[in-house]
């Protein structure tokens, strides 16, 4: 179990289509209980619960030759 105020870093590789257009994209991130499949509550840095228990992240995409 995580401790209160504990920071956990978990890196993931995201595969994108070869023909994706450059620009700003949004992805939603949530956590689930592995035993029940239920979504876990997600809070911001001020301890406010986030809508739909998910974190929305901006993902800039740059296409390189």
PDB file of C-alpha atoms in Angstrom:
ATOM      1  CA  UNK A   1       0.000   0.000   0.000  1.00  0.00           C
ATOM      2  CA  UNK A   2       1.080   3.566  -0.602  1.00  0.00           C
ATOM      3  CA  UNK A   3       1.733   5.920   2.258  1.00  0.00           C
ATOM      4  CA  UNK A   4       0.087   9.329   2.466  1.00  0.00           C
ATOM      5  CA  UNK A   5       2.099  11.926   0.502  1.00  0.00           C
ATOM      6  CA  UNK A   6       4.275   9.187  -1.003  1.00  0.00           C
ATOM      7  CA  UNK A   7       5.378   9.899  -4.570  1.00  0.00           C
ATOM      8  CA  UNK A   8       5.386   6.882  -6.877  1.00  0.00           C
ATOM      9  CA  UNK A   9       6.861   7.147 -10.365  1.00  0.00           C
ATOM     10  CA  UNK A  10       5.724   4.610 -12.924  1.00  0.00           C
ATOM     11  CA  UNK A  11       6.976   5.105 -16.493  1.00  0.00           C
ATOM     12  CA  UNK A  12       5.067   3.809 -19.504  1.00  0.00           C
ATOM     13  CA  UNK A  13       5.820   3.819 -23.200  1.00  0.00           C
ATOM     14  CA  UNK A  14       2.976   5.080 -25.360  1.00  0.00           C
ATOM     15  CA  UNK A  15       2.885   3.861 -28.964  1.00  0.00           C
ATOM     16  CA  UNK A  16       1.465   6.312 -31.480  1.00  0.00           C
ATOM     17  CA  UNK A  17       0.532   5.727 -35.123  1.00  0.00           C
ATOM     18  CA  UNK A  18       3.262   6.508 -37.661  1.00  0.00           C
ATOM     19  CA  UNK A  19       0.971   8.968 -39.442  1.00  0.00           C
ATOM     20  CA  UNK A  20      -0.107  10.935 -36.352  1.00  0.00           C
ATOM     21  CA  UNK A  21      -0.355  14.681 -36.900  1.00  0.00           C
ATOM     22  CA  UNK A  22       1.785  16.908 -34.679  1.00  0.00           C
ATOM     23  CA  UNK A  23      -0.102  18.846 -32.035  1.00  0.00           C
ATOM     24  CA  UNK A  24      -1.397  18.781 -28.492  1.00  0.00           C
ATOM     25  CA  UNK A  25      -3.298  15.687 -27.371  1.00  0.00           C
ATOM     26  CA  UNK A  26      -4.936  14.825 -24.049  1.00  0.00           C
ATOM     27  CA  UNK A  27      -4.797  11.507 -22.293  1.00  0.00           C
ATOM     28  CA  UNK A  28      -6.733  10.427 -19.211  1.00  0.00           C
ATOM     29  CA  UNK A  29      -5.013   8.416 -16.495  1.00  0.00           C
ATOM     30  CA  UNK A  30      -6.775   6.456 -13.761  1.00  0.00           C
ATOM     31  CA  UNK A  31      -5.935   3.799 -11.207  1.00  0.00           C
ATOM     32  CA  UNK A  32      -7.774   0.545 -10.598  1.00  0.00           C
ATOM     33  CA  UNK A  33      -7.833  -1.999  -7.800  1.00  0.00           C
ATOM     34  CA  UNK A  34      -6.294  -5.152  -9.270  1.00  0.00           C
ATOM     35  CA  UNK A  35      -8.510  -7.412  -7.154  1.00  0.00           C
ATOM     36  CA  UNK A  36     -11.880  -5.806  -7.795  1.00  0.00           C
ATOM     37  CA  UNK A  37     -11.370  -3.825 -10.998  1.00  0.00           C
ATOM     38  CA  UNK A  38     -12.907  -0.798  -9.296  1.00  0.00           C
ATOM     39  CA  UNK A  39     -11.481   2.638 -10.022  1.00  0.00           C
ATOM     40  CA  UNK A  40      -9.550   4.213  -7.164  1.00  0.00           C
ATOM     41  CA  UNK A  41     -10.070   7.815  -6.074  1.00  0.00           C
ATOM     42  CA  UNK A  42      -7.601  10.346  -7.515  1.00  0.00           C
ATOM     43  CA  UNK A  43      -6.726  13.635  -5.790  1.00  0.00           C
ATOM     44  CA  UNK A  44      -4.794  16.718  -6.859  1.00  0.00           C
ATOM     45  CA  UNK A  45      -1.955  18.345  -4.927  1.00  0.00           C
ATOM     46  CA  UNK A  46      -4.440  20.225  -2.739  1.00  0.00           C
ATOM     47  CA  UNK A  47      -6.227  16.989  -1.868  1.00  0.00           C
ATOM     48  CA  UNK A  48      -9.306  17.764  -3.936  1.00  0.00           C
ATOM     49  CA  UNK A  49     -10.838  14.701  -5.533  1.00  0.00           C
ATOM     50  CA  UNK A  50     -10.672  14.851  -9.328  1.00  0.00           C
ATOM     51  CA  UNK A  51     -13.740  14.482 -11.523  1.00  0.00           C
ATOM     52  CA  UNK A  52     -14.275  10.894 -12.682  1.00  0.00           C
ATOM     53  CA  UNK A  53     -11.217   9.912 -10.595  1.00  0.00           C
ATOM     54  CA  UNK A  54      -8.889  10.534 -13.510  1.00  0.00           C
ATOM     55  CA  UNK A  55      -6.005  12.847 -14.246  1.00  0.00           C
ATOM     56  CA  UNK A  56      -6.029  14.631 -17.603  1.00  0.00           C
ATOM     57  CA  UNK A  57      -2.570  15.161 -19.092  1.00  0.00           C
ATOM     58  CA  UNK A  58      -1.497  17.239 -22.069  1.00  0.00           C
ATOM     59  CA  UNK A  59       0.737  15.310 -24.428  1.00  0.00           C
ATOM     60  CA  UNK A  60       2.643  17.379 -26.996  1.00  0.00           C
ATOM     61  CA  UNK A  61       3.425  15.381 -30.131  1.00  0.00           C
ATOM     62  CA  UNK A  62       6.344  16.424 -32.323  1.00  0.00           C
ATOM     63  CA  UNK A  63       6.945  14.587 -35.587  1.00  0.00           C
ATOM     64  CA  UNK A  64      10.589  14.139 -36.551  1.00  0.00           C
ATOM     65  CA  UNK A  65      11.832  13.038 -39.968  1.00  0.00           C
TER      66      UNK A  65
END
